[in-house]
Structures are given as C-alpha cells and as structure tokens.
Amino acid sequence: MTGWVVVAGLGPGREDLITPEVQAALAEATDIVGYIPYVRRVPARPGLTKHETDNRVELERAAHALEMAAAGHRVVVVSSGDPGVFAMASALFEALEAGPEAWLTLDIRVLPGITAMLAAAARIGAPLGHDFAAINLSDNLKPWDLIEHRLRLAGQAGFAMAFYNPRSASRPHQFARALEILRAECGPRTLISFARAVSTAEESITTVTLEEATPEMADMRTMVIVGNRDTRRVGGYVYTPRSAP
Ligand code: SAH
C-alpha cells in the first residue's frame, strides 16, 4: 500500500461547508489525526482509526502523521476552517523539515477549507470587501508586544482586520488592550463585528462600534472583524466599499 498525507480543512462547522475534495480524502483515509474536537467531527467507519490529540502538540501530531504515511497508511490531518490558516499545514512542513530525508519523497497534499474569517464575513455581509489583515491574537507562538505593534500599524494603514483566537481564559486582559489600541488607531465609531460559532447551532452575530465594544463580547469560538473607517451598515448588513475611504 502506498501511503500519503493529506492536510485538510473541515470548514467552520456545518457539514455542507466541507469541500467535496476533502470529503473524498476522508472517505479514502485509513487514519485521521488532529485535535480532539476536529477528529470527532469525522464519522467513524470500519477501517478508519482516529487519533485524537491535545491542542498544543502540533509538531508531535504532524511527525506521527508522516511516520504513518511512510509505513503505508493513508493519513488525513484535520484542522478546522482552512489548514493553512493558523493551523496544521505549517506544523506538518516544520515536522517534515526536521525529520528524516526519506519523508521528503512522501505524497503530501494540502486541501483548502473555508476559513472562519470568510464564513464569518459572509454572515455579516461584506466587511472584508477592501484590503484587510488577518491576525492571530494568541500569544502562544509570538510575543504580545509584536501583536500590539501589528494592530497599531494595521489600524494606521487603514486595513479592515479579522482576528482569530481573540480571547481566552488564560489571557483575559489582552483583548481589552487590543480594543484600546483599535479605538485610538481606527477611531471610536469604526464598526466591529463578533461572529461566534459560525455555521453551528450556537451561532450568534453582533455588530457595534469600537466605542461600544467590551472584551466579554469575544471568546475562543468568536471571529472578530473590525472594519475600516468607511465600513457601514445597510439594512441588517455590514459592508466595506471596494474603493479606498
Ligand atoms: N484554521 C482555522 C483557524 C484556527 S484558529 C480556520 O481557518 O478557521 C481558531 C480560531 O478560529 C478560533 O479561536 C476562532 O477565532 C476562529 N473560529 C474557528 N471556527 C469558528 C467558527 N465556526 N465561528 C467563529 N470563529 C471560529
């Protein structure tokens, strides 16, 4: 049996937002590897082994996937959303770089998925219709100072912004600080949307101004989208014009 590794994105939650290409890879797989809640989204079937791992062991998980593929398994490494956006695709290539040379000839493919940012933007209207920046607010893999620096510059540059991992119990104060910076750089009237659990039964979407926004409006299941100075409401929607403000 010839092994392979596919790194696949399962989309934001709802099953019909998984691409047919990813569904086909899941149907052919012998092994599914990933963070527990994502692996659980793949239905069990005979011949399929599910390897559920904890959140912070991405490199070990990636190396395990490559080892299994080298031994002839057909392995799908699953992420939510898109695997290339703050997820497993980079971890897999890091493990490949650090691993034995024989792994370089393995059949490795990355299959795109609908990232949370795009699913959220579509529910809100078109907040990312002009230039924007996607920023991970978690300081697990980079210092908080760098995050503040990027927020300031993106605000000064007039980018709309999409924030992944906006707030967690282990760092409750940082999102409050991010809001302060955004108010100063983007102006208090700029619109900010909180899109929680998009495409699941718990979905909720709220838009307020930066002035009205409070840290409690975000948690780890929320995508936060800040408009530029020209982002506005029309009916129940929020959109950013395609031209520069
Ligand atoms: N690879 C994923 C992102 C992983 S980071 C992707 O492309 O979507 C995890 C963060 O994504 C969460 O903290 C949250 O900010 C966001 N997220 C993931 N799924 C979401 C959903 N259904 N609704 C809103 N935000 C979501």
mmCIF file of C-alpha atoms and ligand atoms in Angstrom:
data_model
loop_
_atom_site.group_PDB
_atom_site.id
_atom_site.type_symbol
_atom_site.label_atom_id
_atom_site.label_comp_id
_atom_site.label_asym_id
_atom_site.label_seq_id
_atom_site.Cartn_x
_atom_site.Cartn_y
_atom_site.Cartn_z
ATOM 1 C CA MET A 1 0.000 0.000 0.000
ATOM 2 C CA THR A 2 1.310 3.449 -0.902
ATOM 3 C CA GLY A 3 0.891 5.908 1.907
ATOM 4 C CA TRP A 4 0.059 9.572 1.737
ATOM 5 C CA VAL A 5 -0.668 12.539 3.960
ATOM 6 C CA VAL A 6 -3.448 14.986 3.256
ATOM 7 C CA VAL A 7 -3.757 18.089 5.425
ATOM 8 C CA ALA A 8 -7.403 19.061 5.204
ATOM 9 C CA GLY A 9 -9.650 21.838 6.457
ATOM 10 C CA LEU A 10 -13.070 20.841 7.785
ATOM 11 C CA GLY A 11 -14.567 24.320 7.410
ATOM 12 C CA PRO A 12 -16.186 26.353 10.192
ATOM 13 C CA GLY A 13 -18.617 23.695 11.438
ATOM 14 C CA ARG A 14 -21.542 22.792 9.210
ATOM 15 C CA GLU A 15 -21.090 19.658 7.149
ATOM 16 C CA ASP A 16 -22.106 21.193 3.816
ATOM 17 C CA LEU A 17 -19.230 23.650 4.168
ATOM 18 C CA ILE A 18 -16.717 20.775 3.887
ATOM 19 C CA THR A 19 -15.488 20.677 0.281
ATOM 20 C CA PRO A 20 -16.171 17.560 -1.859
ATOM 21 C CA GLU A 21 -12.376 17.197 -2.293
ATOM 22 C CA VAL A 22 -11.926 16.912 1.498
ATOM 23 C CA GLN A 23 -14.898 14.522 1.782
ATOM 24 C CA ALA A 24 -13.245 12.262 -0.822
ATOM 25 C CA ALA A 25 -9.922 12.240 1.058
ATOM 26 C CA LEU A 26 -11.725 11.405 4.332
ATOM 27 C CA ALA A 27 -13.503 8.510 2.587
ATOM 28 C CA GLU A 28 -10.156 7.020 1.431
ATOM 29 C CA ALA A 29 -8.263 7.528 4.691
ATOM 30 C CA THR A 30 -7.049 4.776 6.987
ATOM 31 C CA ASP A 31 -6.116 7.241 9.755
ATOM 32 C CA ILE A 32 -7.386 10.632 10.935
ATOM 33 C CA VAL A 33 -5.080 12.746 13.071
ATOM 34 C CA GLY A 34 -5.890 16.016 14.839
ATOM 35 C CA TYR A 35 -7.102 17.984 17.818
ATOM 36 C CA ILE A 36 -9.876 16.091 19.657
ATOM 37 C CA PRO A 37 -12.963 18.189 18.656
ATOM 38 C CA TYR A 38 -11.974 18.219 14.980
ATOM 39 C CA VAL A 39 -11.289 14.466 14.806
ATOM 40 C CA ARG A 40 -14.708 13.902 16.433
ATOM 41 C CA ARG A 41 -16.365 15.702 13.521
ATOM 42 C CA VAL A 42 -15.316 12.840 11.214
ATOM 43 C CA PRO A 43 -17.842 9.953 11.386
ATOM 44 C CA ALA A 44 -16.472 6.570 12.481
ATOM 45 C CA ARG A 45 -16.410 3.730 9.960
ATOM 46 C CA PRO A 46 -14.784 0.279 9.718
ATOM 47 C CA GLY A 47 -11.136 0.527 8.624
ATOM 48 C CA LEU A 48 -10.678 4.059 9.950
ATOM 49 C CA THR A 49 -8.513 4.733 13.016
ATOM 50 C CA LYS A 50 -8.977 8.076 14.736
ATOM 51 C CA HIS A 51 -6.006 9.559 16.626
ATOM 52 C CA GLU A 52 -7.252 12.320 18.919
ATOM 53 C CA THR A 53 -4.587 14.591 20.389
ATOM 54 C CA ASP A 54 -4.478 17.561 22.708
ATOM 55 C CA ASN A 55 -4.262 21.133 21.467
ATOM 56 C CA ARG A 56 -0.604 22.040 21.946
ATOM 57 C CA VAL A 57 1.140 19.024 20.454
ATOM 58 C CA GLU A 58 1.016 20.045 16.798
ATOM 59 C CA LEU A 59 4.583 19.009 15.940
ATOM 60 C CA GLU A 60 4.339 15.554 17.521
ATOM 61 C CA ARG A 61 0.994 15.085 15.782
ATOM 62 C CA ALA A 62 2.479 16.088 12.417
ATOM 63 C CA ALA A 63 5.504 13.785 12.858
ATOM 64 C CA HIS A 64 3.173 10.912 13.780
ATOM 65 C CA ALA A 65 1.170 11.514 10.576
ATOM 66 C CA LEU A 66 4.356 11.470 8.468
ATOM 67 C CA GLU A 67 5.596 8.278 10.189
ATOM 68 C CA MET A 68 2.318 6.520 9.484
ATOM 69 C CA ALA A 69 2.344 7.629 5.828
ATOM 70 C CA ALA A 70 5.925 6.332 5.489
ATOM 71 C CA ALA A 71 4.619 2.978 6.795
ATOM 72 C CA GLY A 72 1.934 2.902 4.066
ATOM 73 C CA HIS A 73 -1.072 4.477 5.813
ATOM 74 C CA ARG A 74 -3.405 6.982 4.137
ATOM 75 C CA VAL A 75 -3.493 9.768 6.682
ATOM 76 C CA VAL A 76 -5.700 12.844 6.854
ATOM 77 C CA VAL A 77 -4.548 15.523 9.296
ATOM 78 C CA VAL A 78 -7.607 17.630 10.097
ATOM 79 C CA SER A 79 -7.875 21.293 11.070
ATOM 80 C CA SER A 80 -10.964 23.426 11.385
ATOM 81 C CA GLY A 81 -11.522 26.027 8.691
ATOM 82 C CA ASP A 82 -8.546 26.067 6.352
ATOM 83 C CA PRO A 83 -5.452 24.024 7.322
ATOM 84 C CA GLY A 84 -3.082 26.780 6.185
ATOM 85 C CA VAL A 85 -4.591 29.468 8.429
ATOM 86 C CA PHE A 86 -3.117 29.291 11.965
ATOM 87 C CA ALA A 87 -3.388 25.505 11.763
ATOM 88 C CA MET A 88 -1.748 22.178 10.899
ATOM 89 C CA ALA A 89 -0.313 22.726 7.392
ATOM 90 C CA SER A 90 2.662 24.765 8.635
ATOM 91 C CA ALA A 91 3.200 22.350 11.530
ATOM 92 C CA LEU A 92 3.382 19.482 9.047
ATOM 93 C CA PHE A 93 6.039 21.221 6.972
ATOM 94 C CA GLU A 94 8.004 22.083 10.133
ATOM 95 C CA ALA A 95 7.979 18.402 11.079
ATOM 96 C CA LEU A 96 8.989 17.491 7.513
ATOM 97 C CA GLU A 97 11.925 19.915 7.673
ATOM 98 C CA ALA A 98 13.113 18.456 10.985
ATOM 99 C CA GLY A 99 12.502 14.814 10.017
ATOM 100 C CA PRO A 100 14.415 12.122 8.114
ATOM 101 C CA GLU A 101 15.231 12.822 4.463
ATOM 102 C CA ALA A 102 13.131 9.854 3.315
ATOM 103 C CA TRP A 103 9.987 11.801 4.276
ATOM 104 C CA LEU A 104 10.705 14.347 1.523
ATOM 105 C CA THR A 105 9.531 11.896 -1.151
ATOM 106 C CA LEU A 106 6.190 11.209 0.563
ATOM 107 C CA ASP A 107 2.973 12.148 -1.212
ATOM 108 C CA ILE A 108 1.799 15.207 0.754
ATOM 109 C CA ARG A 109 -1.157 17.383 -0.232
ATOM 110 C CA VAL A 110 -2.826 20.365 1.423
ATOM 111 C CA LEU A 111 -6.557 20.679 0.712
ATOM 112 C CA PRO A 112 -8.122 24.083 1.359
ATOM 113 C CA GLY A 113 -11.181 24.663 3.509
ATOM 114 C CA ILE A 114 -13.480 27.569 4.277
ATOM 115 C CA THR A 115 -11.676 29.554 6.931
ATOM 116 C CA ALA A 116 -13.645 31.050 9.855
ATOM 117 C CA MET A 117 -12.844 34.572 8.664
ATOM 118 C CA LEU A 118 -14.631 34.052 5.341
ATOM 119 C CA ALA A 119 -17.573 32.178 6.840
ATOM 120 C CA ALA A 120 -17.991 34.997 9.399
ATOM 121 C CA ALA A 121 -17.624 37.766 6.808
ATOM 122 C CA ALA A 122 -20.311 36.159 4.650
ATOM 123 C CA ARG A 123 -22.773 36.094 7.574
ATOM 124 C CA ILE A 124 -22.024 39.729 8.421
ATOM 125 C CA GLY A 125 -22.338 40.993 4.827
ATOM 126 C CA ALA A 126 -19.094 42.081 3.166
ATOM 127 C CA PRO A 127 -16.851 43.616 5.847
ATOM 128 C CA LEU A 128 -13.687 42.456 4.040
ATOM 129 C CA GLY A 129 -14.591 43.970 0.667
ATOM 130 C CA HIS A 130 -11.477 46.186 0.633
ATOM 131 C CA ASP A 131 -7.892 45.484 1.827
ATOM 132 C CA PHE A 132 -7.661 43.681 5.159
ATOM 133 C CA ALA A 133 -5.250 41.979 7.566
ATOM 134 C CA ALA A 134 -5.787 38.609 9.271
ATOM 135 C CA ILE A 135 -4.180 38.497 12.721
ATOM 136 C CA ASN A 136 -3.984 35.752 15.330
ATOM 137 C CA LEU A 137 -4.387 37.406 18.756
ATOM 138 C CA SER A 138 -2.981 34.413 20.646
ATOM 139 C CA ASP A 139 0.472 34.951 22.140
ATOM 140 C CA ASN A 140 1.242 31.205 22.289
ATOM 141 C CA LEU A 141 3.691 31.425 19.393
ATOM 142 C CA LYS A 142 4.689 35.128 19.357
ATOM 143 C CA PRO A 143 5.190 37.882 21.946
ATOM 144 C CA TRP A 144 2.229 40.112 22.860
ATOM 145 C CA ASP A 145 4.350 43.219 22.034
ATOM 146 C CA LEU A 146 4.529 42.144 18.414
ATOM 147 C CA ILE A 147 0.747 41.710 18.315
ATOM 148 C CA GLU A 148 0.253 45.259 19.653
ATOM 149 C CA HIS A 149 2.726 46.586 17.091
ATOM 150 C CA ARG A 150 0.901 44.897 14.208
ATOM 151 C CA LEU A 151 -2.504 46.091 15.440
ATOM 152 C CA ARG A 152 -1.251 49.683 15.543
ATOM 153 C CA LEU A 153 0.281 49.547 12.074
ATOM 154 C CA ALA A 154 -2.716 47.775 10.515
ATOM 155 C CA GLY A 155 -5.005 50.414 12.052
ATOM 156 C CA GLN A 156 -2.782 53.244 10.784
ATOM 157 C CA ALA A 157 -2.687 51.682 7.319
ATOM 158 C CA GLY A 158 -6.488 51.659 7.169
ATOM 159 C CA PHE A 159 -6.831 47.888 6.882
ATOM 160 C CA ALA A 160 -10.014 46.166 7.978
ATOM 161 C CA MET A 161 -8.958 43.352 10.331
ATOM 162 C CA ALA A 162 -10.006 39.803 11.085
ATOM 163 C CA PHE A 163 -8.933 38.388 14.460
ATOM 164 C CA TYR A 164 -8.555 34.684 15.189
ATOM 165 C CA ASN A 165 -8.224 33.421 18.799
ATOM 166 C CA PRO A 166 -9.326 36.790 20.187
ATOM 167 C CA ARG A 167 -9.680 35.918 23.847
ATOM 168 C CA SER A 168 -9.115 33.006 26.206
ATOM 169 C CA ALA A 169 -9.459 32.388 29.917
ATOM 170 C CA SER A 170 -5.659 32.239 30.280
ATOM 171 C CA ARG A 171 -5.182 35.810 28.954
ATOM 172 C CA PRO A 172 -8.395 37.739 29.707
ATOM 173 C CA HIS A 173 -6.824 41.253 29.716
ATOM 174 C CA GLN A 174 -5.163 41.244 26.329
ATOM 175 C CA PHE A 175 -8.314 41.659 24.271
ATOM 176 C CA ALA A 176 -9.267 44.719 26.365
ATOM 177 C CA ARG A 177 -5.852 46.156 25.496
ATOM 178 C CA ALA A 178 -6.399 45.322 21.805
ATOM 179 C CA LEU A 179 -9.703 47.235 21.878
ATOM 180 C CA GLU A 180 -7.954 50.287 23.398
ATOM 181 C CA ILE A 181 -5.372 50.279 20.617
ATOM 182 C CA LEU A 182 -8.048 49.902 17.939
ATOM 183 C CA ARG A 183 -10.105 52.796 19.357
ATOM 184 C CA ALA A 184 -7.007 55.001 19.278
ATOM 185 C CA GLU A 185 -5.864 53.982 15.778
ATOM 186 C CA CYS A 186 -9.157 53.433 13.933
ATOM 187 C CA GLY A 187 -11.492 55.866 15.717
ATOM 188 C CA PRO A 188 -14.284 55.022 18.198
ATOM 189 C CA ARG A 189 -17.037 54.993 15.523
ATOM 190 C CA THR A 190 -15.464 52.193 13.480
ATOM 191 C CA LEU A 191 -17.691 49.086 13.323
ATOM 192 C CA ILE A 192 -16.628 45.837 14.970
ATOM 193 C CA SER A 193 -18.465 42.524 14.483
ATOM 194 C CA PHE A 194 -18.386 39.477 16.753
ATOM 195 C CA ALA A 195 -19.266 36.280 14.899
ATOM 196 C CA ARG A 196 -19.497 33.360 17.314
ATOM 197 C CA ALA A 197 -19.691 29.666 16.370
ATOM 198 C CA VAL A 198 -20.487 30.500 12.757
ATOM 199 C CA SER A 199 -22.456 27.822 10.885
ATOM 200 C CA THR A 200 -23.253 25.852 14.068
ATOM 201 C CA ALA A 201 -26.441 25.720 16.177
ATOM 202 C CA GLU A 202 -24.877 28.201 18.647
ATOM 203 C CA GLU A 203 -24.140 30.845 16.020
ATOM 204 C CA SER A 204 -24.535 34.494 17.037
ATOM 205 C CA ILE A 205 -23.538 37.653 15.168
ATOM 206 C CA THR A 206 -23.323 41.108 16.779
ATOM 207 C CA THR A 207 -22.067 44.404 15.353
ATOM 208 C CA VAL A 208 -21.335 47.500 17.491
ATOM 209 C CA THR A 209 -18.927 50.459 17.310
ATOM 210 C CA LEU A 210 -15.448 50.212 18.842
ATOM 211 C CA GLU A 211 -16.684 52.651 21.484
ATOM 212 C CA GLU A 212 -19.459 50.235 22.489
ATOM 213 C CA ALA A 213 -17.384 47.044 22.283
ATOM 214 C CA THR A 214 -16.495 45.212 25.502
ATOM 215 C CA PRO A 215 -13.981 42.372 25.940
ATOM 216 C CA GLU A 216 -16.734 39.958 27.058
ATOM 217 C CA MET A 217 -18.230 40.071 23.562
ATOM 218 C CA ALA A 218 -15.477 37.697 22.370
ATOM 219 C CA ASP A 219 -14.379 34.226 23.410
ATOM 220 C CA MET A 220 -12.320 31.483 21.775
ATOM 221 C CA ARG A 221 -15.195 30.495 19.479
ATOM 222 C CA THR A 222 -15.514 34.038 18.125
ATOM 223 C CA MET A 223 -14.151 35.607 14.982
ATOM 224 C CA VAL A 224 -13.795 39.377 15.424
ATOM 225 C CA ILE A 225 -13.926 41.584 12.332
ATOM 226 C CA VAL A 226 -13.099 45.284 12.522
ATOM 227 C CA GLY A 227 -13.981 47.449 9.534
ATOM 228 C CA ASN A 228 -12.080 50.381 8.115
ATOM 229 C CA ARG A 229 -13.278 53.973 8.586
ATOM 230 C CA ASP A 230 -15.650 53.584 5.635
ATOM 231 C CA THR A 231 -17.292 50.306 6.728
ATOM 232 C CA ARG A 232 -21.020 50.934 7.172
ATOM 233 C CA ARG A 233 -24.429 49.366 7.765
ATOM 234 C CA VAL A 234 -27.049 48.856 5.079
ATOM 235 C CA GLY A 235 -30.274 47.253 6.360
ATOM 236 C CA GLY A 236 -29.215 44.334 8.549
ATOM 237 C CA TYR A 237 -25.824 44.008 6.830
ATOM 238 C CA VAL A 238 -22.364 45.497 7.284
ATOM 239 C CA TYR A 239 -20.185 46.151 4.266
ATOM 240 C CA THR A 240 -16.932 47.805 3.286
ATOM 241 C CA PRO A 241 -16.955 49.631 -0.050
ATOM 242 C CA ARG A 242 -14.489 48.328 -2.638
ATOM 243 C CA SER A 243 -12.828 51.721 -3.081
ATOM 244 C CA ALA A 244 -10.434 53.397 -0.636
ATOM 245 C CA PRO A 245 -12.082 55.565 2.032
HETATM 246 N N1 SAH B 1 -7.694 27.004 10.808
HETATM 247 C C1 SAH B 1 -8.854 27.688 11.383
HETATM 248 C C2 SAH B 1 -8.468 28.696 12.470
HETATM 249 C C3 SAH B 1 -7.841 28.078 13.701
HETATM 250 S S1 SAH B 1 -7.603 29.258 14.970
HETATM 251 C C4 SAH B 1 -9.641 28.388 10.271
HETATM 252 O O1 SAH B 1 -9.131 28.504 9.151
HETATM 253 O O2 SAH B 1 -10.763 28.821 10.514
HETATM 254 C C5 SAH B 1 -9.097 29.038 15.924
HETATM 255 C C6 SAH B 1 -9.924 30.317 15.892
HETATM 256 O O3 SAH B 1 -10.681 30.353 14.687
HETATM 257 C C7 SAH B 1 -10.958 30.452 16.988
HETATM 258 O O4 SAH B 1 -10.388 30.969 18.182
HETATM 259 C C8 SAH B 1 -11.937 31.441 16.387
HETATM 260 O O5 SAH B 1 -11.407 32.762 16.454
HETATM 261 C C9 SAH B 1 -11.907 31.027 14.917
HETATM 262 N N2 SAH B 1 -13.012 30.094 14.571
HETATM 263 C C10 SAH B 1 -12.917 28.812 14.197
HETATM 264 N N3 SAH B 1 -14.144 28.309 13.889
HETATM 265 C C11 SAH B 1 -15.025 29.317 14.075
HETATM 266 C C12 SAH B 1 -16.444 29.438 13.908
HETATM 267 N N4 SAH B 1 -17.199 28.409 13.492
HETATM 268 N N5 SAH B 1 -17.004 30.639 14.191
HETATM 269 C C13 SAH B 1 -16.264 31.689 14.596
HETATM 270 N N6 SAH B 1 -14.921 31.634 14.762
HETATM 271 C C14 SAH B 1 -14.309 30.460 14.516
#
